[in-house]
């Protein structure tokens, strides 16, 4: 069954605000909408209408169907979630990886995957552990209270991605400032220009000094792709930008909100502290429960009939609700319960199909090292404010962020 009110004014609005008293929880409205079936229509901020998919089978079908479903945001009815997304699209940021279909997507993804294979990712473990230990040392040496976001959750992913990409971390303030501004609508154009200029200068430096440290993915792409004519300079800049932003902002938020979820459920924190073998399962449960990304957007290029008989017409915008699917009982038994003892099962938090996040292995490793180190070195960690008093942003279809997270240990 699908819900199809005749007037857009009758439709529920989307994006859906998170729980006001619990910043790490998506609203149960995602789940409530499933009562009308695994798909329902929603009204976007600009008045356009799109399908919202909350069923597991339907989500898999849409995200796997790259022949009849497009990720390109230039289709007229592509479901942009806010003005900020429009500015990001206009900037050209969406012209690589996360905004292109095959064969462009296949070509670009094959260029970067060697650095993100499971085998290669394991080689980063020592460096990730060093970074995590360094930031915890600095945080603890300053004494309590500390700010978990500013002192730990932000710098760790930024330093890791700098290492992977080959970006000098001493330039972190320049690229981090621009990356954060990307998510502010009125600053998006300026931020894209700044970050693009920074990366273009970095590429030029690497071309003039081949082999100069730090060496990473950008160096690989210069030698193996750019200089062989398989990649344009603009593509390289935008690929580096996409990887740098996606690999820092999301992981920062999962560390912050995941720690908050654990501390707000002290029996879960205690279980993790006492049994470190629960770490991999805890990471999967945090990813599912936090459901950081509001939705994965697509547009149908042909008519589609989904499992159960639901139909989508060519040109229809589609949003796959990350929370709706992650809280589907078919995904997890008693999904409303935060339980790190669940057998590890990948959620939809990294998407599904050909556009699944290429850095999911790296993100999982970072999160495992971060949470294991926190419970080992700060077993008595606690927030100085209850969850409902922590300052967070207004979720508008981007990411849910804690501006600060005061803790003692």
C-alpha positions as semicolon CSV with decimal commas, in nm:
position;residue;x (nm);y (nm);z (nm)
1;X;0,000;0,000;0,000
2;X;0,119;0,355;-0,068
3;X;-0,011;0,685;0,062
4;X;-0,100;0,931;-0,216
5;X;-0,293;1,239;-0,095
6;X;-0,433;1,444;-0,379
7;X;-0,289;1,780;-0,270
8;X;0,071;1,853;-0,168
9;X;-0,057;2,055;0,130
10;X;-0,196;1,729;0,271
11;X;0,144;1,562;0,261
12;X;0,390;1,536;0,552
13;X;0,684;1,774;0,520
14;X;1,038;1,650;0,469
15;X;1,309;1,663;0,610
16;X;1,179;1,554;0,950
17;X;1,319;1,719;1,263
18;X;1,504;1,495;1,504
19;X;1,377;1,426;1,855
20;X;1,410;1,759;2,038
21;X;1,508;1,598;2,369
22;X;1,746;1,345;2,220
23;X;1,977;1,480;1,949
24;X;2,115;1,138;1,855
25;X;1,768;0,996;1,779
26;X;1,587;1,031;1,446
27;X;1,220;1,116;1,484
28;X;0,980;0,823;1,511
29;X;0,779;0,995;1,238
30;X;0,996;0,798;0,995
31;X;0,857;0,480;1,148
32;X;0,503;0,615;1,179
33;X;0,492;0,686;0,807
34;X;0,549;0,315;0,742
35;X;0,207;0,242;0,887
36;X;0,065;0,351;0,551
37;X;0,303;0,118;0,371
38;X;0,673;0,104;0,275
39;X;0,636;0,413;0,053
40;X;0,457;0,741;0,103
41;X;0,465;1,079;-0,064
42;X;0,618;1,379;0,113
43;X;0,635;1,753;0,046
44;X;0,977;1,913;0,013
45;X;1,077;2,262;0,122
46;X;1,023;2,399;-0,229
47;X;0,674;2,248;-0,262
48;X;0,781;1,959;-0,482
49;X;0,662;1,607;-0,405
50;X;0,878;1,295;-0,375
51;X;0,837;0,935;-0,271
52;X;0,976;0,849;0,075
53;X;1,083;0,486;0,101
54;X;1,085;0,335;0,450
55;X;1,070;-0,038;0,369
56;X;1,384;-0,251;0,357
57;X;1,298;-0,450;0,042
58;X;1,187;-0,139;-0,146
59;X;1,502;0,051;-0,042
60;X;1,727;-0,229;-0,165
61;X;1,539;-0,245;-0,494
62;X;1,566;0,131;-0,558
63;X;1,930;0,163;-0,455
64;X;2,030;-0,140;-0,663
65;X;1,850;-0,034;-0,981
66;X;2,108;0,192;-1,146
67;X;1,958;0,136;-1,491
68;X;1,619;0,292;-1,408
69;X;1,719;0,510;-1,113
70;X;1,962;0,802;-1,131
71;X;2,163;0,981;-0,866
72;X;2,233;1,282;-1,088
73;X;2,089;1,595;-0,920
74;X;2,030;1,776;-1,248
75;X;1,707;1,594;-1,328
76;X;1,420;1,840;-1,293
77;X;1,239;1,649;-1,019
78;X;1,546;1,537;-0,822
79;X;1,448;1,575;-0,453
80;X;1,681;1,839;-0,311
81;X;1,624;1,869;0,064
82;X;1,702;2,237;0,114
83;X;1,853;2,548;-0,042
84;X;2,197;2,442;0,074
85;X;2,183;2,131;-0,143
86;X;2,092;2,343;-0,444
87;X;2,399;2,561;-0,392
88;X;2,624;2,256;-0,352
89;X;2,487;2,110;-0,674
90;X;2,536;2,439;-0,860
91;X;2,897;2,451;-0,740
92;X;2,993;2,137;-0,932
93;X;3,066;1,942;-0,612
94;X;2,811;1,683;-0,726
95;X;2,983;1,620;-1,060
96;X;3,190;1,332;-0,921
97;X;3,128;1,006;-0,736
98;X;2,821;1,098;-0,531
99;X;2,639;1,273;-0,814
100;X;2,712;1,073;-1,129
101;X;2,578;0,751;-1,279
102;X;2,764;0,479;-1,467
103;X;2,979;0,482;-1,671
104;X;3,131;0,800;-1,515
105;X;3,072;0,666;-1,164
106;X;3,225;0,327;-1,245
107;X;3,535;0,490;-1,393
108;X;3,586;0,728;-1,101
109;X;3,515;0,470;-0,832
110;X;3,765;0,225;-0,979
111;X;4,032;0,495;-0,951
112;X;3,992;0,538;-0,575
113;X;3,897;0,190;-0,452
114;X;4,253;0,050;-0,429
115;X;4,313;0,285;-0,133
116;X;3,988;0,173;0,036
117;X;3,999;-0,203;-0,005
118;X;3,966;-0,407;0,313
119;X;4,331;-0,514;0,289
120;X;4,458;-0,159;0,236
121;X;4,233;-0,022;0,509
122;X;4,386;-0,260;0,764
123;X;4,724;-0,104;0,689
124;X;4,594;0,228;0,828
125;X;4,525;0,077;1,171
126;X;4,860;0,174;1,326
127;X;4,834;0,535;1,206
128;X;4,471;0,566;1,318
129;X;4,561;0,434;1,662
130;X;4,850;0,680;1,684
131;X;4,619;0,970;1,595
132;X;4,352;0,862;1,844
133;X;4,609;0,818;2,124
134;X;4,763;1,157;2,045
135;X;4,432;1,340;2,068
136;X;4,335;1,158;2,388
137;X;4,676;1,237;2,540
138;X;4,628;1,605;2,458
139;X;4,272;1,606;2,587
140;X;4,363;1,439;2,914
141;X;4,672;1,654;2,967
142;X;4,454;1,967;2,958
143;X;4,239;1,819;3,232
144;X;3,865;1,787;3,274
145;X;3,624;1,914;3,165
146;X;3,693;1,878;2,795
147;X;3,497;1,919;2,475
148;X;3,469;1,579;2,309
149;X;3,377;1,734;1,973
150;X;3,651;1,997;1,950
151;X;3,922;1,793;2,126
152;X;3,859;1,449;1,980
153;X;3,568;1,384;1,741
154;X;3,663;1,662;1,498
155;X;4,042;1,633;1,475
156;X;4,064;1,252;1,457
157;X;3,873;1,203;1,126
158;X;4,036;1,515;0,982
159;X;4,384;1,383;1,059
160;X;4,298;1,036;0,928
161;X;4,165;1,168;0,596
162;X;4,465;1,399;0,564
163;X;4,687;1,092;0,597
164;X;4,484;0,887;0,346
165;X;4,462;1,163;0,088
166;X;4,813;1,303;0,135
167;X;4,700;1,645;0,260
168;X;4,943;1,823;0,498
169;X;4,759;1,837;0,829
170;X;4,932;2,164;0,917
171;X;4,689;2,313;0,664
172;X;4,395;2,170;0,857
173;X;4,251;2,503;0,967
174;X;4,224;2,619;0,606
175;X;4,046;2,311;0,472
176;X;3,839;2,239;0,785
177;X;3,698;2,591;0,794
178;X;3,596;2,572;0,429
179;X;3,455;2,221;0,468
180;X;3,230;2,327;0,756
181;X;3,112;2,634;0,563
182;X;2,996;2,406;0,281
183;X;2,698;2,314;0,498
184;X;2,587;2,673;0,553
185;X;2,361;2,779;0,262
186;X;2,475;3,140;0,242
187;X;2,843;3,034;0,257
188;X;2,833;2,728;0,029
189;X;2,951;2,909;-0,286
190;X;3,236;3,079;-0,103
191;X;3,337;2,755;0,070
192;X;3,342;2,556;-0,254
193;X;3,569;2,815;-0,416
194;X;3,802;2,825;-0,115
195;X;3,828;2,448;-0,087
196;X;3,871;2,408;-0,461
197;X;4,149;2,667;-0,469
198;X;4,322;2,502;-0,173
199;X;4,316;2,160;-0,341
200;X;4,423;2,298;-0,678
201;X;4,726;2,460;-0,515
202;X;4,803;2,135;-0,331
203;X;4,788;1,936;-0,655
204;X;5,024;2,183;-0,821
205;X;5,271;2,148;-0,530
206;X;5,258;1,770;-0,558
207;X;5,317;1,786;-0,934
208;X;5,621;2,009;-0,882
209;X;5,757;1,790;-0,600
210;X;5,664;1,430;-0,682
211;X;5,712;1,195;-0,389
212;X;5,724;1,473;-0,129
213;X;5,551;1,374;0,191
214;X;5,273;1,333;0,280
215;X;5,190;1,091;-0,001
216;X;4,837;0,958;-0,042
217;X;4,541;0,906;-0,272
218;X;4,583;1,245;-0,440
219;X;4,941;1,152;-0,538
220;X;4,818;0,820;-0,679
221;X;4,555;0,996;-0,889
222;X;4,804;1,253;-1,020
223;X;5,049;0,986;-1,139
224;X;4,812;0,709;-1,247
225;X;4,518;0,911;-1,381
226;X;4,578;1,284;-1,430
227;X;4,913;1,258;-1,607
228;X;4,782;0,975;-1,826
229;X;4,481;1,177;-1,937
230;X;4,228;0,951;-1,767
231;X;4,119;1,224;-1,527
232;X;4,078;1,599;-1,571
233;X;4,219;1,843;-1,322
234;X;3,868;1,962;-1,233
235;X;3,760;1,602;-1,167
236;X;4,061;1,545;-0,945
237;X;3,989;1,860;-0,743
238;X;3,625;1,761;-0,694
239;X;3,706;1,399;-0,610
240;X;3,954;1,514;-0,346
241;X;3,699;1,762;-0,215
242;X;3,427;1,496;-0,196
243;X;3,652;1,250;-0,014
244;X;3,786;1,511;0,228
245;X;3,441;1,641;0,325
246;X;3,259;1,306;0,332
247;X;3,539;1,138;0,524
248;X;3,556;1,396;0,801
249;X;3,213;1,545;0,872
250;X;3,019;1,218;0,891
251;X;3,272;1,032;1,108
252;X;3,298;1,330;1,342
253;X;2,923;1,321;1,394
254;X;2,903;0,945;1,447
255;X;3,179;0,961;1,712
256;X;3,003;1,249;1,888
257;X;2,647;1,119;1,870
258;X;2,751;0,757;1,924
259;X;2,935;0,849;2,244
260;X;2,632;1,046;2,358
261;X;2,405;0,747;2,290
262;X;2,634;0,520;2,492
263;X;2,662;0,760;2,786
264;X;2,289;0,824;2,783
265;X;2,242;0,447;2,815
266;X;2,493;0,374;3,094
267;X;2,431;-0,002;3,093
268;X;2,549;-0,006;2,729
269;X;2,862;0,195;2,812
270;X;2,934;-0,042;3,104
271;X;2,890;-0,348;2,880
272;X;3,132;-0,204;2,624
273;X;3,381;-0,110;2,894
274;X;3,376;-0,462;3,036
275;X;3,379;-0,654;2,708
276;X;3,576;-0,503;2,421
277;X;3,471;-0,786;2,190
278;X;3,141;-0,599;2,162
279;X;3,309;-0,309;1,979
280;X;3,233;-0,418;1,618
281;X;2,868;-0,482;1,704
282;X;2,848;-0,155;1,895
283;X;2,970;0,036;1,590
284;X;2,704;-0,123;1,370
285;X;2,434;-0,052;1,628
286;X;2,544;0,310;1,665
287;X;2,538;0,356;1,288
288;X;2,187;0,208;1,274
289;X;2,047;0,388;1,576
290;X;2,190;0,731;1,500
291;X;2,102;0,705;1,126
292;X;2,300;1,019;1,061
293;X;2,204;1,082;0,697
294;X;1,846;1,199;0,657
295;X;1,786;1,031;0,322
296;X;1,951;0,908;0,002
297;X;1,806;1,093;-0,296
298;X;1,735;0,947;-0,641
299;X;1,509;1,010;-0,940
300;X;1,339;0,746;-1,157
301;X;1,435;0,753;-1,524
302;X;1,183;0,482;-1,617
303;X;0,866;0,337;-1,463
304;X;0,949;0,095;-1,182
305;X;0,744;-0,171;-1,006
306;X;0,889;-0,257;-0,665
307;X;0,845;-0,563;-0,442
308;X;0,489;-0,577;-0,316
309;X;0,351;-0,402;-0,624
310;X;0,439;-0,040;-0,542
311;X;0,492;0,166;-0,857
312;X;0,710;0,467;-0,928
313;X;0,672;0,662;-1,250
314;X;0,953;0,793;-1,466
315;X;1,052;1,139;-1,343
316;X;0,941;1,082;-0,983
317;X;1,179;1,193;-0,710
318;X;1,269;0,927;-0,454
319;X;1,407;0,958;-0,101
320;X;1,524;0,648;0,085
321;X;1,477;0,721;0,455
322;X;1,788;0,602;0,636
323;X;1,608;0,598;0,972
324;X;1,291;0,450;0,825
325;X;1,483;0,153;0,687
326;X;1,721;0,115;0,982
327;X;1,423;0,103;1,219
328;X;1,231;-0,146;1,007
329;X;1,169;-0,466;1,212
330;X;1,297;-0,655;0,907
331;X;1,632;-0,485;0,965
332;X;1,651;-0,533;1,344
333;X;1,431;-0,703;1,603
334;X;1,287;-0,450;1,850
335;X;1,448;-0,172;1,646
336;X;1,356;0,104;1,892
337;X;1,591;-0,049;2,150
338;X;1,955;0,060;2,153
339;X;2,139;-0,270;2,204
340;X;2,510;-0,305;2,130
341;X;2,488;-0,682;2,189
342;X;2,300;-0,737;1,865
343;X;2,486;-0,964;1,624
344;X;2,670;-0,724;1,391
345;X;2,462;-0,660;1,080
346;X;2,534;-0,382;0,831
347;X;2,269;-0,111;0,829
348;X;2,175;0,123;0,547
349;X;2,386;0,402;0,695
350;X;2,647;0,368;0,419
351;X;2,375;0,332;0,154
352;X;2,345;0,025;-0,069
353;X;2,427;-0,082;-0,423
354;X;2,683;0,073;-0,655
355;X;2,681;0,403;-0,466
356;X;2,757;0,246;-0,130
357;X;3,009;0,465;0,052
358;X;3,356;0,372;-0,083
359;X;3,513;0,454;0,254
360;X;3,290;0,234;0,470
361;X;3,579;0,002;0,567
362;X;3,789;0,300;0,674
363;X;3,501;0,458;0,866
364;X;3,431;0,136;1,056
365;X;3,798;0,100;1,147
366;X;3,815;0,460;1,270
367;X;3,502;0,414;1,480
368;X;3,621;0,086;1,628
369;X;3,956;0,236;1,728
370;X;3,790;0,552;1,863
371;X;3,531;0,378;2,079
372;X;3,771;0,108;2,201
373;X;4,023;0,373;2,306
374;X;3,758;0,586;2,478
375;X;3,631;0,301;2,697
376;X;3,985;0,181;2,771
377;X;4,138;0,515;2,859
378;X;3,833;0,702;2,987
379;X;3,622;0,429;3,149
380;X;3,443;0,681;3,371
381;X;3,369;0,927;3,092
382;X;3,044;1,116;3,136
383;X;2,876;1,422;2,993
384;X;2,844;1,727;3,217
385;X;2,503;1,798;3,063
386;X;2,205;1,568;3,004
387;X;2,135;1,486;2,641
388;X;1,833;1,715;2,621
389;X;2,047;2,016;2,723
390;X;2,331;1,967;2,480
391;X;2,341;2,228;2,202
392;X;2,282;2,081;1,857
393;X;2,193;2,210;1,515
394;X;1,849;2,213;1,358
395;X;1,840;1,909;1,133
396;X;1,745;2,034;0,787
397;X;1,832;1,737;0,575
398;X;2,208;1,750;0,616
399;X;2,368;1,611;0,930
400;X;2,291;1,631;1,301
401;X;2,581;1,798;1,483
402;X;2,668;1,870;1,842
403;X;2,835;2,211;1,855
404;X;3,004;2,118;2,181
405;X;3,000;1,812;2,403
406;X;3,139;1,888;2,753
407;X;3,271;1,576;2,930
408;X;3,466;1,472;3,239
409;X;3,647;1,145;3,302
